[in-house]
Amino acid sequence: MHDVRRILGEHFLLRHLPPADLDRLAQMSGTRFYKPGEPVFLKGDPGTAMMAVLSGRVRICSYSAEGREVVLNVISPGEVFGEIALIDGGERTADAFAHEATELLVLSRRDFLPCLADNPEVCIRLLEVMCQRLRWTSEQLEDVNFLDLRGRLAKRLIYLWDHHCDEANNGKKRGVRIQQHTLAAMIGTSREAVNKQLRSWKEDGIIDLGRGSITVLDRSRLAHIIEATA
């Protein structure tokens, strides 16, 4: 069982709250468990809460009329999502699915908004999160229009390696756990195209491929590919 009060107090978004507010949120917050592939919420659902990932990962995605998936983001432990609907109370703007067995901390809009009203620093940090998401969305649009497949794939691998990499007990990076079809959905291409390029990079010694994971062996060469294709 997680110590909810401790988790809230250590979270970058909430750690500046006064102890009394943290205690109140801890009492009002709840945890939920999701099986792999289980929906957390769907586009159009009412936005009644913000979530923080305690364990596992959450895939934020959208679908075309033909059913093609576009992965907008993958949320890892320590990160929050659902903040837009938390602020405006509107509908969810995308789907969210548990990417694997996942546990979430859930903060309801009704309980969290009073804390925002009383704590301007938390409001500023939440705005920073939202600005980061807007920058990320703008960058994705630019990548689709200005980078070819190799450049988009190299850029996404560097991001995943820097921010979502598993680590061994000694702190050494072990690899990024991600399926190739998810990676393809992130950069707007097919799994077959991603697989072909990854195998080529493996032969060149740039990456290594494991079962459901990718290890970056030469980050500088990936960065050079991005520069060359921009």
Short mmCIF file of C-alpha atoms in Angstrom, two decimals:
data_model
loop_
_atom_site.label_atom_id
_atom_site.label_comp_id
_atom_site.label_asym_id
_atom_site.label_seq_id
_atom_site.Cartn_x
_atom_site.Cartn_y
_atom_site.Cartn_z
CA MET A 1 0.00 0.00 0.00
CA HIS A 2 1.38 3.38 -1.00
CA ASP A 3 1.82 6.19 1.54
CA VAL A 4 -0.40 8.72 -0.25
CA ARG A 5 0.60 11.62 2.02
CA ARG A 6 4.29 11.01 1.33
CA ILE A 7 3.71 10.68 -2.42
CA LEU A 8 1.82 13.95 -2.53
CA GLY A 9 4.49 15.68 -0.47
CA GLU A 10 7.28 14.50 -2.78
CA HIS A 11 5.52 15.32 -6.05
CA PHE A 12 7.05 18.31 -7.86
CA LEU A 13 3.62 19.84 -8.41
CA LEU A 14 2.37 19.50 -4.84
CA ARG A 15 5.38 19.55 -2.55
CA HIS A 16 5.02 23.28 -1.87
CA LEU A 17 1.54 22.87 -0.41
CA PRO A 18 1.17 23.58 3.30
CA PRO A 19 1.06 20.40 5.45
CA ALA A 20 -2.62 20.92 6.23
CA ASP A 21 -3.51 20.99 2.52
CA LEU A 22 -1.42 17.88 1.87
CA ASP A 23 -3.17 16.07 4.69
CA ARG A 24 -6.56 17.06 3.32
CA LEU A 25 -5.69 15.97 -0.22
CA ALA A 26 -4.29 12.68 1.08
CA GLN A 27 -7.58 11.97 2.82
CA MET A 28 -9.60 12.85 -0.29
CA SER A 29 -7.33 11.22 -2.88
CA GLY A 30 -7.65 7.63 -3.98
CA THR A 31 -5.65 5.04 -5.89
CA ARG A 32 -6.91 2.98 -8.80
CA PHE A 33 -5.46 -0.09 -10.48
CA TYR A 34 -5.70 -0.75 -14.22
CA LYS A 35 -4.94 -3.84 -16.23
CA PRO A 36 -2.86 -3.58 -19.44
CA GLY A 37 -5.00 -2.03 -22.16
CA GLU A 38 -7.76 -0.95 -19.77
CA PRO A 39 -9.11 2.56 -20.45
CA VAL A 40 -8.46 5.22 -17.84
CA PHE A 41 -10.76 7.63 -19.66
CA LEU A 42 -11.99 8.19 -23.22
CA LYS A 43 -12.22 11.28 -25.37
CA GLY A 44 -15.41 13.16 -24.52
CA ASP A 45 -15.64 11.84 -20.96
CA PRO A 46 -16.23 14.52 -18.33
CA GLY A 47 -12.99 15.80 -16.79
CA THR A 48 -13.46 15.30 -13.09
CA ALA A 49 -9.93 14.49 -11.91
CA MET A 50 -6.20 14.76 -12.49
CA MET A 51 -4.06 11.63 -12.20
CA ALA A 52 -0.48 10.92 -11.17
CA VAL A 53 1.21 7.68 -12.22
CA LEU A 54 2.46 5.69 -9.22
CA SER A 55 3.58 2.63 -11.17
CA GLY A 56 3.24 1.42 -14.74
CA ARG A 57 2.64 3.72 -17.71
CA VAL A 58 -0.35 5.38 -19.41
CA ARG A 59 -0.68 5.88 -23.16
CA ILE A 60 -2.42 9.08 -24.30
CA CYS A 61 -3.76 8.65 -27.82
CA SER A 62 -6.30 9.63 -30.43
CA TYR A 63 -7.90 7.78 -33.34
CA SER A 64 -8.81 8.69 -36.90
CA ALA A 65 -12.19 7.89 -38.43
CA GLU A 66 -10.55 4.81 -39.98
CA GLY A 67 -9.31 3.64 -36.58
CA ARG A 68 -5.63 4.58 -37.01
CA GLU A 69 -4.03 5.31 -33.65
CA VAL A 70 -1.83 8.33 -32.99
CA VAL A 71 0.07 8.15 -29.69
CA LEU A 72 0.34 11.67 -28.27
CA ASN A 73 2.35 10.82 -25.16
CA VAL A 74 3.33 8.07 -22.75
CA ILE A 75 3.06 9.05 -19.07
CA SER A 76 5.56 7.44 -16.69
CA PRO A 77 5.76 7.18 -12.87
CA GLY A 78 5.99 10.58 -11.20
CA GLU A 79 4.19 12.39 -14.03
CA VAL A 80 0.68 13.84 -14.03
CA PHE A 81 -1.97 13.93 -16.76
CA GLY A 82 -5.55 15.06 -17.14
CA GLU A 83 -4.67 18.56 -15.97
CA ILE A 84 -6.53 20.42 -18.74
CA ALA A 85 -9.93 19.02 -17.85
CA LEU A 86 -9.08 19.53 -14.19
CA ILE A 87 -8.77 23.26 -14.77
CA ASP A 88 -11.68 23.96 -17.10
CA GLY A 89 -13.99 21.09 -16.18
CA GLY A 90 -14.49 20.29 -19.86
CA GLU A 91 -14.47 17.00 -21.70
CA ARG A 92 -11.38 14.84 -22.11
CA THR A 93 -9.52 15.76 -25.29
CA ALA A 94 -7.95 12.32 -25.91
CA ASP A 95 -8.10 8.69 -24.80
CA ALA A 96 -5.93 7.31 -22.01
CA PHE A 97 -5.14 3.59 -21.65
CA ALA A 98 -2.99 1.68 -19.19
CA HIS A 99 0.04 0.69 -21.25
CA GLU A 100 0.83 -2.05 -18.72
CA ALA A 101 -0.35 -2.94 -15.21
CA THR A 102 -0.71 0.54 -13.73
CA GLU A 103 -1.57 2.22 -10.45
CA LEU A 104 -2.76 5.83 -10.44
CA LEU A 105 -3.25 8.43 -7.75
CA VAL A 106 -6.48 10.31 -8.46
CA LEU A 107 -7.08 13.93 -7.38
CA SER A 108 -10.65 15.09 -7.94
CA ARG A 109 -11.34 18.53 -9.39
CA ARG A 110 -13.70 19.35 -6.54
CA ASP A 111 -11.00 18.70 -3.93
CA PHE A 112 -8.01 20.12 -5.80
CA LEU A 113 -9.34 23.48 -7.03
CA PRO A 114 -9.55 24.99 -3.51
CA CYS A 115 -5.86 24.15 -3.02
CA LEU A 116 -5.02 25.94 -6.27
CA ALA A 117 -6.99 28.99 -5.17
CA ASP A 118 -5.03 29.19 -1.91
CA ASN A 119 -1.57 28.37 -3.31
CA PRO A 120 -0.38 30.51 -6.23
CA GLU A 121 2.94 28.63 -6.51
CA VAL A 122 1.11 25.39 -7.27
CA CYS A 123 -0.92 27.25 -9.92
CA ILE A 124 2.31 28.42 -11.54
CA ARG A 125 3.76 24.91 -11.56
CA LEU A 126 0.59 23.52 -13.09
CA LEU A 127 0.76 26.20 -15.79
CA GLU A 128 4.36 25.13 -16.45
CA VAL A 129 3.17 21.56 -16.99
CA MET A 130 0.51 22.74 -19.42
CA CYS A 131 3.01 24.92 -21.28
CA GLN A 132 5.37 21.98 -21.63
CA ARG A 133 2.52 19.93 -23.11
CA LEU A 134 1.71 22.73 -25.60
CA ARG A 135 5.36 22.99 -26.61
CA TRP A 136 5.47 19.21 -27.04
CA THR A 137 2.38 19.25 -29.27
CA SER A 138 3.79 22.07 -31.41
CA GLU A 139 7.07 20.22 -31.76
CA GLN A 140 5.27 17.05 -32.85
CA LEU A 141 3.46 18.98 -35.58
CA GLU A 142 6.75 20.46 -36.76
CA ASP A 143 8.42 17.05 -36.80
CA VAL A 144 5.68 15.53 -38.96
CA ASN A 145 6.04 18.35 -41.48
CA PHE A 146 9.80 18.95 -41.47
CA LEU A 147 11.50 15.64 -40.59
CA ASP A 148 11.49 12.42 -42.58
CA LEU A 149 10.87 9.04 -40.96
CA ARG A 150 14.51 8.57 -39.92
CA GLY A 151 14.63 11.98 -38.27
CA ARG A 152 11.31 11.54 -36.44
CA LEU A 153 12.27 8.08 -35.22
CA ALA A 154 15.73 9.20 -34.06
CA LYS A 155 14.27 12.19 -32.23
CA ARG A 156 11.65 10.09 -30.46
CA LEU A 157 14.21 7.46 -29.45
CA ILE A 158 16.44 10.15 -27.91
CA TYR A 159 13.49 11.57 -25.99
CA LEU A 160 12.45 8.15 -24.71
CA TRP A 161 16.05 7.28 -23.82
CA ASP A 162 16.48 10.53 -21.87
CA HIS A 163 13.13 10.51 -20.06
CA HIS A 164 11.61 7.01 -19.98
CA CYS A 165 14.54 4.64 -19.75
CA ASP A 166 14.62 1.75 -17.28
CA GLU A 167 17.62 1.72 -14.97
CA ALA A 168 19.47 -1.10 -13.27
CA ASN A 169 20.21 -1.06 -9.54
CA ASN A 170 23.56 0.59 -10.23
CA GLY A 171 21.87 3.45 -12.08
CA LYS A 172 22.99 2.29 -15.53
CA LYS A 173 20.42 2.66 -18.29
CA ARG A 174 19.07 -0.69 -19.47
CA GLY A 175 16.68 0.19 -22.25
CA VAL A 176 13.36 1.72 -23.22
CA ARG A 177 10.39 -0.62 -22.84
CA ILE A 178 8.20 0.07 -25.83
CA GLN A 179 6.50 -1.96 -28.54
CA GLN A 180 7.32 -1.11 -32.12
CA HIS A 181 3.68 -0.56 -33.06
CA THR A 182 3.43 2.05 -30.28
CA LEU A 183 6.59 3.73 -31.47
CA ALA A 184 5.17 3.80 -35.00
CA ALA A 185 1.95 5.37 -33.72
CA MET A 186 4.00 8.07 -32.01
CA ILE A 187 5.64 9.24 -35.22
CA GLY A 188 2.81 8.65 -37.69
CA THR A 189 4.09 5.70 -39.68
CA SER A 190 3.72 1.92 -39.93
CA ARG A 191 5.22 -0.71 -37.68
CA GLU A 192 6.89 -2.29 -40.70
CA ALA A 193 8.71 0.96 -41.52
CA VAL A 194 9.86 1.36 -37.92
CA ASN A 195 11.03 -2.25 -37.74
CA LYS A 196 13.04 -1.91 -40.96
CA GLN A 197 14.78 1.25 -39.74
CA LEU A 198 15.50 -0.12 -36.28
CA ARG A 199 17.08 -3.24 -37.73
CA SER A 200 19.25 -1.10 -39.98
CA TRP A 201 20.42 0.95 -37.00
CA LYS A 202 21.09 -2.23 -35.05
CA GLU A 203 23.36 -3.49 -37.84
CA ASP A 204 25.15 -0.12 -37.75
CA GLY A 205 25.70 -0.38 -33.98
CA ILE A 206 23.53 2.64 -33.14
CA ILE A 207 20.98 0.71 -31.07
CA ASP A 208 20.33 -2.76 -29.73
CA LEU A 209 16.97 -4.51 -29.82
CA GLY A 210 15.58 -6.70 -27.06
CA ARG A 211 12.21 -8.27 -26.55
CA GLY A 212 9.94 -5.25 -26.23
CA SER A 213 12.85 -2.88 -25.51
CA ILE A 214 15.35 -0.66 -27.32
CA THR A 215 18.80 0.29 -26.03
CA VAL A 216 20.55 3.34 -27.47
CA LEU A 217 24.24 2.58 -27.98
CA ASP A 218 25.28 5.74 -29.82
CA ARG A 219 23.15 8.77 -28.94
CA SER A 220 25.36 11.18 -30.86
CA ARG A 221 24.75 9.35 -34.14
CA LEU A 222 21.00 9.58 -33.61
CA ALA A 223 21.39 13.31 -32.96
CA HIS A 224 23.40 13.61 -36.19
CA ILE A 225 20.62 11.86 -38.12
CA ILE A 226 18.13 14.44 -36.85
CA GLU A 227 20.38 17.31 -37.93
CA ALA A 228 20.97 15.74 -41.34
CA THR A 229 17.27 15.25 -42.06
CA ALA A 230 15.99 18.58 -40.70
#
